[in-house]
């Protein structure tokens, strides 16, 4: 699932190379090389620095957003999430000029038997990578809610000997939070020696009190980086990013009071006027499991934590530090009192930091998906139209849709739009529609191809838009050409439009929208003036009949949509007796109006005549295992038609809309229309 991939990324971002002392070694899935990702998880906004160890760490915001590393790039950064999302929709690369390049299908996808199944599997893989990458980014942002990550405080639990860890003590805070989140009543800090010999484990019993991670309003920033930090240097103390908040608000193990850390907030002096003391004597002190502790007294150093993003959420009476002879486990370890952190301090940290970690993460994800495209049919209702006679294969080669920018305050400019048709195919399709629903040659679900195939349009530069941009709430008509076409045999058809380029101040955004449109809807036309309808006997008679002695050619046939004065989209100059033609239309899945214009050689002009039709849609009826269509086909003069219009004699019955099953429409007593007598349409779209 997509949430599953998001969680997968948040877990895998902690991947490190093999560690003989780890209780488990996480699987590595980086496409380049296995390496220690954790060196890139730190950002000190006051110093504007990463963790300065071995010279290989990058600032967490840089690692999360751009992903350029010292030794290896982060292939699960926000930049790669955008690229993966683009590829998931289009299966294309795009260059600066807007040229699209098909992606090669990796060898591992050859196990899927058809090209469509390979495409579908690859698109799902790219969607998985999109959310996996967002999970990695969320992990890095949530690390900014851990003061050790924003105050350059090592906590790997490595190199520990005689109470000192050159690699930093293993993080009590992280293990404490994990235990409470998982409902466990105990956790262990694993302090390790460089010599690969484990030192004594340090365990802590915990009252499994549920964590409250809700209640903080989602921040809204104009850049992804602001979620991490909006200011550096000493102005960081009033910054609104998550790193700013945790850095200025809390101590960590090695940046506690009197640690000589170069931070002004919280104060480095325990007697600072902004701090106050609360003493707990013997019998008042409890360990993390709620059991009483004896043997000494404990002084909590209380203070305030300012919230510059939401001043109303600033907190007072927070246990920032502890002064006592106890260590972090509240065990007697010192003769002279010292400043430490314990569950009293970490409980307050968790209470304030975790809701912000959740809210900032949700805000960043919301920003990634903040904009979308609204797709609608043009005013005349026609998304595409194609000739369906005399061509093999027949296809839709041009699509027109109105594309709207749903953003309230950001424009799309300087980029490219691409349309993508997604579909299955009806393998039973035949040009005479014998393989459509309603015909005896339609086998149902077995005719539906496995795997969702796609057809991708050429890119449309945003410079083609009026004003060169698509403003907030604005909608404009765009025309997309499909080099490979969209076959008239498709089913389950949806149309996606994706934009890549400038979105507000974001230089390389990916914005998409989707619309479920009709399947190809077929309209057949025929000239049956070689017979005359007897409205009394309810039958057809061959010429001559009374005054009708000759056939009547239908001239200058034009199809207009939406209005009788709209431009003609399809035309035929002449349709003689016995000739027939068929056109295919893509539209919205609602009733449409077509206007048929024509002239008669001998009798009566019939233009324009409104004809209502409902576009077809393949579907599975409720409580059914069938595969059907909303507009099945029926036999009309020996030819299967979805919608059928004809010119006949007498002329006052010209262009009869067949919505009934009488002989006038079925024409079962007439010889079948010949496949050799089809006439192609000229499409002007």
Coordinates of C-alpha atoms in Angstrom, one line a residue, residues 382-401 419-421 423 455-460 478-490 493 495 517 520 569 583-586 681-685:
X382 CA -15.8 16.2 -27.5
X383 CA -12.5 15.1 -26.1
X384 CA -11.5 13.3 -29.2
X385 CA -13.0 12.0 -32.5
X386 CA -11.7 9.5 -35.0
X387 CA -12.7 8.0 -38.3
X388 CA -13.7 4.3 -37.8
X389 CA -14.2 3.2 -41.3
X390 CA -11.6 2.2 -43.9
X391 CA -8.7 2.3 -41.4
X392 CA -6.8 -0.5 -39.7
X393 CA -6.0 0.1 -37.0
X394 CA -8.2 3.1 -36.2
X395 CA -7.1 5.4 -33.4
X396 CA -7.6 8.7 -31.7
X397 CA -4.6 10.8 -32.4
X398 CA -5.5 14.2 -30.8
X399 CA -7.1 15.0 -27.5
X400 CA -8.5 18.3 -26.3
X401 CA -9.3 19.0 -22.7
X419 CA -1.4 13.8 -21.4
X420 CA -1.5 10.1 -20.6
X421 CA -4.2 7.7 -21.6
X423 CA -6.6 1.7 -20.6
X455 CA -0.3 6.0 -24.5
X456 CA 1.6 9.2 -23.9
X457 CA 1.2 12.5 -25.8
X458 CA 3.8 14.9 -27.0
X459 CA 4.7 17.6 -24.5
X460 CA 2.9 20.9 -24.6
X478 CA -5.0 22.4 -24.3
X479 CA -4.5 20.1 -27.3
X480 CA -2.4 17.0 -27.0
X481 CA -1.1 15.0 -29.9
X482 CA -0.6 11.2 -29.4
X483 CA 2.2 9.9 -31.7
X484 CA 1.1 6.3 -30.9
X485 CA -2.6 7.1 -30.8
X486 CA -5.3 5.7 -28.6
X487 CA -6.9 2.7 -30.2
X488 CA -10.7 2.6 -30.8
X489 CA -10.6 -0.8 -29.2
X490 CA -9.8 0.5 -25.7
X493 CA -10.2 4.5 -20.4
X495 CA -7.1 10.4 -19.1
X517 CA -13.8 9.5 -19.5
X520 CA -15.0 5.0 -27.6
X569 CA -15.5 18.0 -36.6
X583 CA -17.2 7.6 -36.4
X584 CA -15.8 7.1 -32.9
X585 CA -16.0 9.8 -30.2
X586 CA -14.4 10.2 -26.7
X681 CA -14.9 10.4 -42.5
X682 CA -12.6 13.4 -42.9
X683 CA -11.8 14.6 -39.3
X684 CA -11.2 18.2 -38.6
X685 CA -10.2 18.4 -34.9

